[in-house]
Amino acid sequence: MIWSARTLVAFAALGEAVPQFGGGGGSTMLRFGCSQVVIDRIDPLVNPDLLPSPHMHQVIGGDSFNVSMPSADIGNLASCTTCNFADDFSNYWTANLYFKARNGSYKRVPQIPNRLLFNDKFTTQTSGGFVVYYVSPGKGKVTAFKPGFRMLVGDATQRAKKGSGMKSQTCFRCFSGPNFGGDNASPCADAKLDTETLPAGQCLGGIRSNILYPTCWDGKNLDSPDHKSHVAYPSSGPATFTGSSTGGDCPASHPVKIPQIMLEIVWDTKAFNNKADWPADGSQPFVLSTGDPTGYSQHGDYVFGWKGDSLQKAMDGGPCTGASCANLKTQVIDGANKCKVPKRFPENYDGWIDRLPGM
Ligand SMILES: *[C@@H]1O[C@H](CO)[C@@H](O)[C@H](O)[C@H]1NC(C)=O
Ligand SMILES: *[C@@H]1O[C@H](CO)[C@@H](O)[C@H](O)[C@H]1NC(C)=O
């Protein structure tokens, strides 16, 4: 079964009556919203102990997020989370998006909640933040991450295309309708729908950013010096997102199948559609918090923090659909929105600013 329009419409209509998303083989697809836990200039994975880190991030998940997060079981350290699943104390963070007006001033572009799917109202009420997916392979076993596990997708210094084709780890989709409607086409798979660069034209309904993590692990290391080489994409190349399978076989060097994580951010560009404020040369005005107007530097950091074996149980079959899973506790949106991490580096990141934080 693939991430097809027909499947999704059928499942969305049936809502919670549907036992699981995947077609046979016990495949699981979790899709759930997490509110923002903090926006801050820290990066405990790439720049531990550095305050401030080089650029701003938006962070979701548990409240043990900090300037450094030594390899420990953060599922036990955190006391609350902004995510739908109450046992997910992981942290996920990405670049922020800013609008640069013709006069040179910047303003942060806010995120809006994703659309309603599977009757999941939590995800439509998040404050800031974004959506996280976890997919098990269509067949065969998936091994959930171990305490202390972390990884990184993308490169904050990248400014040009690497490799060929659309099989990208990060991509953007431009929504041209007046409101964000989402759609069911697989992200980062079709160059007619998605771009690796920030969209060139106006996106009246917003810009969506997808980040796809590797699906294979070396089975030994919880991290690596570049935070990437302990994980890998399948031998056939980066797995695209289908919602029910995690792509081809793993390479011999990284033989262990791990859940496929995908992040999905929706930026609300409505306040920035006045053409008179756009660059006079016709270029697009958005820039990532890395100082990058191309979009290639989008990246996603992940520090695993599910409590106990809760993620493994979900991956073993649930049954799970979107934000509802037989073996996983959920929380109400008010609880999630109350969970906050204090800002470690106080600075103005909203309102009009003269330069990007750290740039
Ligand atoms: C966060 O890190 C700082 C500096 O390492 C430390 O002093 C503080 O106690 C930590 N906060 C929490 C809540 O762990
Ligand atoms: C720059 O332009 C924006 C958008 O028109 C405006 O809101 C802001 O006040 C301007 N900033 C300065 C410093 O003039």
Tab-separated table of C-alpha atoms and ligand atoms in Angstrom:
chain	number	residue	atom	x	y	z
A	1	MET	CA	0.000	0.000	0.000
A	2	ILE	CA	1.333	3.417	-0.848
A	3	TRP	CA	0.674	6.949	0.352
A	4	SER	CA	-2.103	7.350	-2.219
A	5	ALA	CA	-4.897	9.892	-2.242
A	6	ARG	CA	-7.525	7.153	-2.280
A	7	THR	CA	-6.054	5.398	0.751
A	8	LEU	CA	-5.757	8.569	2.767
A	9	VAL	CA	-9.222	9.840	1.988
A	10	ALA	CA	-10.647	6.442	2.954
A	11	PHE	CA	-8.668	6.319	6.191
A	12	ALA	CA	-9.357	9.942	7.082
A	13	ALA	CA	-13.071	9.384	6.582
A	14	LEU	CA	-13.075	6.271	8.761
A	15	GLY	CA	-10.892	7.921	11.381
A	16	GLU	CA	-10.311	5.845	14.487
A	17	ALA	CA	-12.317	2.909	13.207
A	18	VAL	CA	-9.353	1.970	11.042
A	19	PRO	CA	-7.012	-0.361	12.916
A	20	GLN	CA	-3.793	0.473	11.122
A	21	PHE	CA	-2.449	2.394	8.202
A	22	GLY	CA	-0.302	-0.109	6.383
A	23	GLY	CA	-1.628	-2.908	4.243
A	24	GLY	CA	-0.699	-6.163	5.967
A	25	GLY	CA	2.759	-7.008	7.255
A	26	GLY	CA	2.016	-5.135	10.478
A	27	SER	CA	3.386	-1.873	9.159
A	28	THR	CA	2.975	1.141	11.407
A	29	MET	CA	2.785	4.803	10.496
A	30	LEU	CA	2.741	7.267	13.364
A	31	ARG	CA	1.937	10.852	12.362
A	32	PHE	CA	1.623	13.330	15.205
A	33	GLY	CA	1.992	16.994	16.006
A	34	CYS	CA	4.328	18.537	18.584
A	35	SER	CA	4.143	22.161	19.716
A	36	GLN	CA	7.215	24.333	19.963
A	37	VAL	CA	9.101	23.762	23.219
A	38	VAL	CA	11.526	26.659	22.629
A	39	ILE	CA	13.180	28.777	19.928
A	40	ASP	CA	16.804	29.291	20.895
A	41	ARG	CA	20.346	29.671	19.636
A	42	ILE	CA	21.613	26.363	20.999
A	43	ASP	CA	22.448	23.048	19.339
A	44	PRO	CA	23.334	20.251	21.794
A	45	LEU	CA	24.108	17.828	18.946
A	46	VAL	CA	26.380	19.794	16.596
A	47	ASN	CA	27.640	22.493	19.009
A	48	PRO	CA	27.337	21.125	22.541
A	49	ASP	CA	28.151	23.681	25.262
A	50	LEU	CA	28.333	26.542	22.756
A	51	LEU	CA	26.142	29.446	23.906
A	52	PRO	CA	25.064	30.907	21.577
A	53	SER	CA	25.364	28.412	18.705
A	54	PRO	CA	25.901	29.835	15.197
A	55	HIS	CA	22.220	30.000	14.194
A	56	MET	CA	18.675	29.873	15.544
A	57	HIS	CA	16.616	26.673	15.788
A	58	GLN	CA	13.004	25.767	16.405
A	59	VAL	CA	12.745	22.882	18.818
A	60	ILE	CA	9.963	20.428	19.729
A	61	GLY	CA	9.647	17.560	22.197
A	62	GLY	CA	10.772	17.012	25.775
A	63	ASP	CA	11.835	19.585	28.351
A	64	SER	CA	15.307	18.120	28.946
A	65	PHE	CA	16.532	20.009	25.841
A	66	ASN	CA	19.617	21.966	26.884
A	67	VAL	CA	22.934	23.491	25.732
A	68	SER	CA	24.453	20.059	25.950
A	69	MET	CA	22.720	16.717	26.282
A	70	PRO	CA	25.250	14.081	27.234
A	71	SER	CA	24.356	10.642	26.004
A	72	ALA	CA	21.858	9.545	28.619
A	73	ASP	CA	18.346	8.164	28.758
A	74	ILE	CA	16.527	11.447	28.277
A	75	GLY	CA	13.264	9.503	28.353
A	76	ASN	CA	13.894	9.443	32.103
A	77	LEU	CA	15.332	12.960	32.449
A	78	ALA	CA	12.458	14.910	30.903
A	79	SER	CA	9.280	15.654	32.828
A	80	CYS	CA	7.005	16.835	30.001
A	81	THR	CA	6.775	16.882	26.215
A	82	THR	CA	5.027	19.011	23.599
A	83	CYS	CA	4.178	15.933	21.503
A	84	ASN	CA	0.891	14.084	21.160
A	85	PHE	CA	2.448	10.866	22.479
A	86	ALA	CA	3.085	11.356	26.194
A	87	ASP	CA	6.078	8.982	26.214
A	88	ASP	CA	7.975	10.750	23.433
A	89	PHE	CA	10.502	12.966	25.238
A	90	SER	CA	12.780	13.083	22.165
A	91	ASN	CA	13.917	16.423	20.757
A	92	TYR	CA	13.709	17.364	17.110
A	93	TRP	CA	14.995	20.683	15.773
A	94	THR	CA	15.388	22.426	12.407
A	95	ALA	CA	16.253	25.814	10.924
A	96	ASN	CA	13.763	28.643	11.251
A	97	LEU	CA	12.529	30.615	8.247
A	98	TYR	CA	12.749	34.406	7.972
A	99	PHE	CA	11.325	36.927	5.516
A	100	LYS	CA	13.728	39.602	4.302
A	101	ALA	CA	11.872	42.762	3.299
A	102	ARG	CA	13.096	45.112	0.555
A	103	ASN	CA	14.388	47.526	3.217
A	104	GLY	CA	16.677	44.803	4.574
A	105	SER	CA	14.760	44.023	7.791
A	106	TYR	CA	13.931	40.445	8.746
A	107	LYS	CA	10.906	38.870	10.376
A	108	ARG	CA	10.468	35.251	11.435
A	109	VAL	CA	7.839	33.299	9.480
A	110	PRO	CA	5.515	31.495	11.923
A	111	GLN	CA	4.485	27.868	11.594
A	112	ILE	CA	0.854	26.799	11.416
A	113	PRO	CA	-0.549	23.402	12.424
A	114	ASN	CA	-0.786	20.732	9.753
A	115	ARG	CA	-4.154	19.614	8.311
A	116	LEU	CA	-6.642	17.168	9.834
A	117	LEU	CA	-5.936	13.509	9.054
A	118	PHE	CA	-7.160	10.361	10.815
A	119	ASN	CA	-9.508	12.518	12.948
A	120	ASP	CA	-6.445	13.725	14.901
A	121	LYS	CA	-7.464	17.093	16.386
A	122	PHE	CA	-4.317	17.445	18.525
A	123	THR	CA	-2.167	18.005	15.458
A	124	THR	CA	-4.489	20.749	14.175
A	125	GLN	CA	-4.137	22.686	17.458
A	126	THR	CA	-0.399	22.730	18.080
A	127	SER	CA	1.265	26.032	18.873
A	128	GLY	CA	4.270	26.529	16.574
A	129	GLY	CA	6.118	23.261	16.168
A	130	PHE	CA	5.663	20.676	13.432
A	131	VAL	CA	4.624	17.122	12.618
A	132	VAL	CA	6.707	13.971	13.105
A	133	TYR	CA	6.253	10.645	11.303
A	134	TYR	CA	7.639	7.227	12.272
A	135	VAL	CA	7.194	4.438	9.730
A	136	SER	CA	8.073	0.768	10.038
A	137	PRO	CA	9.175	-1.194	6.958
A	138	GLY	CA	6.409	-2.826	4.951
A	139	LYS	CA	7.812	-6.209	5.913
A	140	GLY	CA	10.479	-7.454	8.268
A	141	LYS	CA	11.542	-6.189	11.659
A	142	VAL	CA	12.345	-2.629	12.614
A	143	THR	CA	14.559	-1.935	15.611
A	144	ALA	CA	13.673	1.151	17.611
A	145	PHE	CA	16.471	3.520	18.676
A	146	LYS	CA	18.344	2.948	21.941
A	147	PRO	CA	18.694	5.485	24.791
A	148	GLY	CA	21.441	7.962	23.879
A	149	PHE	CA	20.861	7.591	20.118
A	150	ARG	CA	21.035	10.755	18.004
A	151	MET	CA	21.509	11.712	14.350
A	152	LEU	CA	21.521	14.593	11.890
A	153	VAL	CA	20.118	15.040	8.375
A	154	GLY	CA	21.314	17.802	6.088
A	155	ASP	CA	24.133	20.292	6.347
A	156	ALA	CA	23.785	23.860	7.631
A	157	THR	CA	26.687	24.971	5.371
A	158	GLN	CA	25.307	23.542	2.106
A	159	ARG	CA	24.389	26.153	-0.512
A	160	ALA	CA	24.298	24.167	-3.797
A	161	LYS	CA	22.905	20.926	-5.193
A	162	LYS	CA	24.676	17.691	-4.299
A	163	GLY	CA	24.268	14.607	-6.488
A	164	SER	CA	21.529	14.278	-9.064
A	165	GLY	CA	17.808	13.596	-9.217
A	166	MET	CA	15.018	14.510	-6.850
A	167	LYS	CA	15.723	11.767	-4.269
A	168	SER	CA	16.461	14.338	-1.679
A	169	GLN	CA	16.653	14.267	2.099
A	170	THR	CA	15.027	17.676	2.419
A	171	CYS	CA	12.575	19.444	0.118
A	172	PHE	CA	10.010	22.243	-0.039
A	173	ARG	CA	6.488	22.313	-1.450
A	174	CYS	CA	4.751	25.530	-2.477
A	175	PHE	CA	1.008	25.740	-1.734
A	176	SER	CA	-0.554	28.233	-4.131
A	177	GLY	CA	-4.148	28.197	-2.819
A	178	PRO	CA	-5.239	30.887	-0.344
A	179	ASN	CA	-4.981	28.514	2.656
A	180	PHE	CA	-2.705	25.608	3.453
A	181	GLY	CA	-4.551	22.496	2.364
A	182	GLY	CA	-1.828	19.890	2.360
A	183	ASP	CA	-2.061	17.034	-0.108
A	184	ASN	CA	-1.332	13.341	-0.301
A	185	ALA	CA	1.481	13.138	-2.836
A	186	SER	CA	4.720	11.670	-1.415
A	187	PRO	CA	7.167	14.424	-0.471
A	188	CYS	CA	10.646	14.780	-1.982
A	189	ALA	CA	9.812	12.313	-4.770
A	190	ASP	CA	8.654	14.394	-7.733
A	191	ALA	CA	10.557	17.396	-9.077
A	192	LYS	CA	7.297	18.810	-10.446
A	193	LEU	CA	5.874	19.066	-6.925
A	194	ASP	CA	8.873	19.678	-4.692
A	195	THR	CA	12.136	21.564	-4.876
A	196	GLU	CA	15.352	21.235	-2.936
A	197	THR	CA	15.514	25.034	-3.017
A	198	LEU	CA	13.094	27.443	-1.403
A	199	PRO	CA	10.201	28.027	-3.855
A	200	ALA	CA	10.938	30.732	-6.438
A	201	GLY	CA	7.456	32.251	-6.553
A	202	GLN	CA	4.694	33.260	-4.161
A	203	CYS	CA	3.082	30.482	-2.105
A	204	LEU	CA	-0.177	32.018	-0.943
A	205	GLY	CA	-1.072	28.989	1.201
A	206	GLY	CA	2.380	28.561	2.732
A	207	ILE	CA	5.607	26.625	2.270
A	208	ARG	CA	6.026	23.072	3.553
A	209	SER	CA	9.427	21.652	4.460
A	210	ASN	CA	10.033	17.885	4.674
A	211	ILE	CA	13.107	16.254	6.202
A	212	LEU	CA	13.647	12.497	5.732
A	213	TYR	CA	15.997	10.600	8.032
A	214	PRO	CA	18.052	7.515	7.130
A	215	THR	CA	16.490	4.091	7.725
A	216	CYS	CA	19.565	1.897	8.366
A	217	TRP	CA	21.884	1.738	11.388
A	218	ASP	CA	25.284	0.139	12.013
A	219	GLY	CA	23.767	-1.574	15.047
A	220	LYS	CA	26.568	-0.394	17.358
A	221	ASN	CA	27.120	3.362	17.625
A	222	LEU	CA	24.614	5.700	19.242
A	223	ASP	CA	26.313	8.668	17.520
A	224	SER	CA	29.305	9.390	15.269
A	225	PRO	CA	31.630	12.411	14.899
A	226	ASP	CA	29.602	13.840	11.985
A	227	HIS	CA	26.346	12.541	13.575
A	228	LYS	CA	25.640	10.800	10.251
A	229	SER	CA	28.023	7.932	9.539
A	230	HIS	CA	26.471	5.514	12.063
A	231	VAL	CA	23.298	5.610	9.935
A	232	ALA	CA	22.710	5.183	6.193
A	233	TYR	CA	20.049	5.235	3.511
A	234	PRO	CA	19.122	1.928	1.800
A	235	SER	CA	21.545	0.548	-0.826
A	236	SER	CA	19.138	1.794	-3.518
A	237	GLY	CA	19.491	5.433	-2.356
A	238	PRO	CA	17.551	7.780	-0.071
A	239	ALA	CA	14.166	6.276	0.747
A	240	THR	CA	11.243	8.410	-0.310
A	241	PHE	CA	8.273	8.620	2.013
A	242	THR	CA	5.402	6.277	1.177
A	243	GLY	CA	3.823	5.990	4.610
A	244	SER	CA	4.033	2.205	4.663
A	245	SER	CA	7.480	1.077	3.620
A	246	THR	CA	10.988	2.306	4.299
A	247	GLY	CA	12.521	1.612	0.917
A	248	GLY	CA	15.075	-0.951	-0.169
A	249	ASP	CA	17.483	-3.211	1.693
A	250	CYS	CA	20.075	-1.832	4.077
A	251	PRO	CA	23.761	-1.909	3.083
A	252	ALA	CA	25.980	-4.545	4.758
A	253	SER	CA	27.782	-1.785	6.685
A	254	HIS	CA	24.477	-0.631	8.258
A	255	PRO	CA	22.370	-3.790	8.382
A	256	VAL	CA	19.806	-2.817	11.045
A	257	LYS	CA	16.488	-1.328	9.862
A	258	ILE	CA	15.386	1.571	12.036
A	259	PRO	CA	12.060	3.430	11.883
A	260	GLN	CA	11.870	6.034	9.140
A	261	ILE	CA	11.460	9.455	10.716
A	262	MET	CA	10.165	12.367	8.682
A	263	LEU	CA	9.616	15.934	9.884
A	264	GLU	CA	6.984	18.133	8.229
A	265	ILE	CA	6.920	21.879	8.883
A	266	VAL	CA	4.295	24.288	7.549
A	267	TRP	CA	5.365	27.925	7.342
A	268	ASP	CA	2.581	30.489	7.134
A	269	THR	CA	3.742	33.012	4.529
A	270	LYS	CA	0.420	34.934	4.394
A	271	ALA	CA	1.786	38.025	6.121
A	272	PHE	CA	4.612	38.238	3.562
A	273	ASN	CA	2.819	38.176	0.233
A	274	ASN	CA	2.976	41.905	-0.514
A	275	LYS	CA	4.962	42.049	-3.771
A	276	ALA	CA	6.058	45.612	-2.976
A	277	ASP	CA	8.174	44.170	-0.132
A	278	TRP	CA	9.758	41.479	-2.317
A	279	PRO	CA	13.186	42.022	-3.905
A	280	ALA	CA	13.069	44.311	-6.940
A	281	ASP	CA	15.119	41.800	-8.986
A	282	GLY	CA	12.334	39.192	-8.817
A	283	SER	CA	14.171	36.805	-6.486
A	284	GLN	CA	12.343	35.177	-3.574
A	285	PRO	CA	12.641	36.864	-0.142
A	286	PHE	CA	12.854	33.961	2.316
A	287	VAL	CA	16.012	32.935	4.100
A	288	LEU	CA	16.733	30.112	6.531
A	289	SER	CA	18.134	30.950	9.975
A	290	THR	CA	21.484	29.608	8.690
A	291	GLY	CA	21.695	32.784	6.575
A	292	ASP	CA	20.823	30.751	3.479
A	293	PRO	CA	18.434	32.047	0.796
A	294	THR	CA	18.819	28.862	-1.333
A	295	GLY	CA	17.150	26.368	1.033
A	296	TYR	CA	19.870	23.707	0.637
A	297	SER	CA	20.966	24.188	4.265
A	298	GLN	CA	17.714	22.943	5.806
A	299	HIS	CA	18.599	20.269	8.344
A	300	GLY	CA	17.022	18.180	11.097
A	301	ASP	CA	18.581	17.124	14.380
A	302	TYR	CA	17.210	14.210	16.398
A	303	VAL	CA	17.916	13.071	19.948
A	304	PHE	CA	15.991	9.916	20.815
A	305	GLY	CA	14.001	10.054	24.055
A	306	TRP	CA	11.022	7.684	23.997
A	307	LYS	CA	10.402	6.207	27.421
A	308	GLY	CA	11.351	2.552	27.917
A	309	ASP	CA	10.350	0.292	25.029
A	310	SER	CA	7.299	2.381	24.057
A	311	LEU	CA	8.538	3.101	20.519
A	312	GLN	CA	9.512	-0.536	19.904
A	313	LYS	CA	6.039	-1.668	20.981
A	314	ALA	CA	4.419	0.778	18.570
A	315	MET	CA	6.712	-0.285	15.734
A	316	ASP	CA	5.895	-3.938	16.448
A	317	GLY	CA	2.369	-3.397	15.301
A	318	GLY	CA	0.270	-1.219	17.570
A	319	PRO	CA	-2.118	-1.244	15.801
A	320	CYS	CA	-1.344	2.408	15.074
A	321	THR	CA	-2.906	5.002	12.788
A	322	GLY	CA	-1.531	8.498	12.745
A	323	ALA	CA	-1.763	9.855	16.297
A	324	SER	CA	-3.561	6.897	17.807
A	325	CYS	CA	-1.774	3.701	18.767
A	326	ALA	CA	-2.985	0.846	20.987
A	327	ASN	CA	0.213	0.727	23.036
A	328	LEU	CA	0.952	4.442	23.345
A	329	LYS	CA	-0.378	7.011	25.818
A	330	THR	CA	-1.478	10.340	24.404
A	331	GLN	CA	-1.940	13.699	26.146
A	332	VAL	CA	-4.303	16.640	25.660
A	333	ILE	CA	-3.187	19.699	23.703
A	334	ASP	CA	-3.314	22.013	26.756
A	335	GLY	CA	-0.770	19.824	28.535
A	336	ALA	CA	1.515	19.828	25.523
A	337	ASN	CA	1.326	23.611	25.132
A	338	LYS	CA	2.257	24.132	28.795
A	339	CYS	CA	5.532	22.219	28.402
A	340	LYS	CA	8.340	24.764	27.867
A	341	VAL	CA	12.098	24.979	28.063
A	342	PRO	CA	13.547	28.292	29.293
A	343	LYS	CA	15.500	30.220	26.695
A	344	ARG	CA	19.233	29.913	27.396
A	345	PHE	CA	20.262	32.754	25.092
A	346	PRO	CA	17.804	35.650	25.386
A	347	GLU	CA	17.586	37.735	22.225
A	348	ASN	CA	14.876	39.195	20.040
A	349	TYR	CA	13.834	36.628	17.495
A	350	ASP	CA	10.395	37.953	16.630
A	351	GLY	CA	9.383	41.397	15.508
A	352	TRP	CA	11.416	43.174	12.816
A	353	ILE	CA	15.168	42.739	13.232
A	354	ASP	CA	18.138	44.273	11.412
A	355	ARG	CA	20.068	41.058	10.999
A	356	LEU	CA	19.562	37.351	11.514
A	357	PRO	CA	20.558	36.119	14.970
A	358	GLY	CA	24.219	35.096	14.805
A	359	MET	CA	24.764	36.413	11.257
B	1	LIG	C1	21.218	23.035	31.408
B	1	LIG	O1	22.611	23.148	31.231
B	1	LIG	C2	23.187	24.084	32.114
B	1	LIG	C3	24.639	24.281	31.671
B	1	LIG	O2	25.239	23.077	31.299
B	1	LIG	C4	23.055	23.586	33.532
B	1	LIG	O3	23.616	24.498	34.456
B	1	LIG	C5	21.557	23.431	33.838
B	1	LIG	O4	21.377	22.852	35.101
B	1	LIG	C6	20.883	22.560	32.797
B	1	LIG	N1	19.458	22.626	33.015
B	1	LIG	C7	18.721	21.547	33.130
B	1	LIG	C8	17.266	21.783	33.359
B	1	LIG	O5	19.160	20.411	33.053
B	2	LIG	C1	10.962	47.335	6.704
B	2	LIG	O1	9.825	46.917	5.965
B	2	LIG	C2	8.819	46.260	6.713
B	2	LIG	C3	7.781	45.758	5.731
B	2	LIG	O2	7.253	46.802	4.975
B	2	LIG	C4	8.291	47.191	7.765
B	2	LIG	O3	7.260	46.587	8.505
B	2	LIG	C5	9.440	47.556	8.693
B	2	LIG	O4	9.004	48.456	9.670
B	2	LIG	C6	10.568	48.184	7.886
B	2	LIG	N1	11.727	48.371	8.757
B	2	LIG	C7	12.419	49.535	8.807
B	2	LIG	C8	13.581	49.539	9.732
B	2	LIG	O5	12.095	50.470	8.143
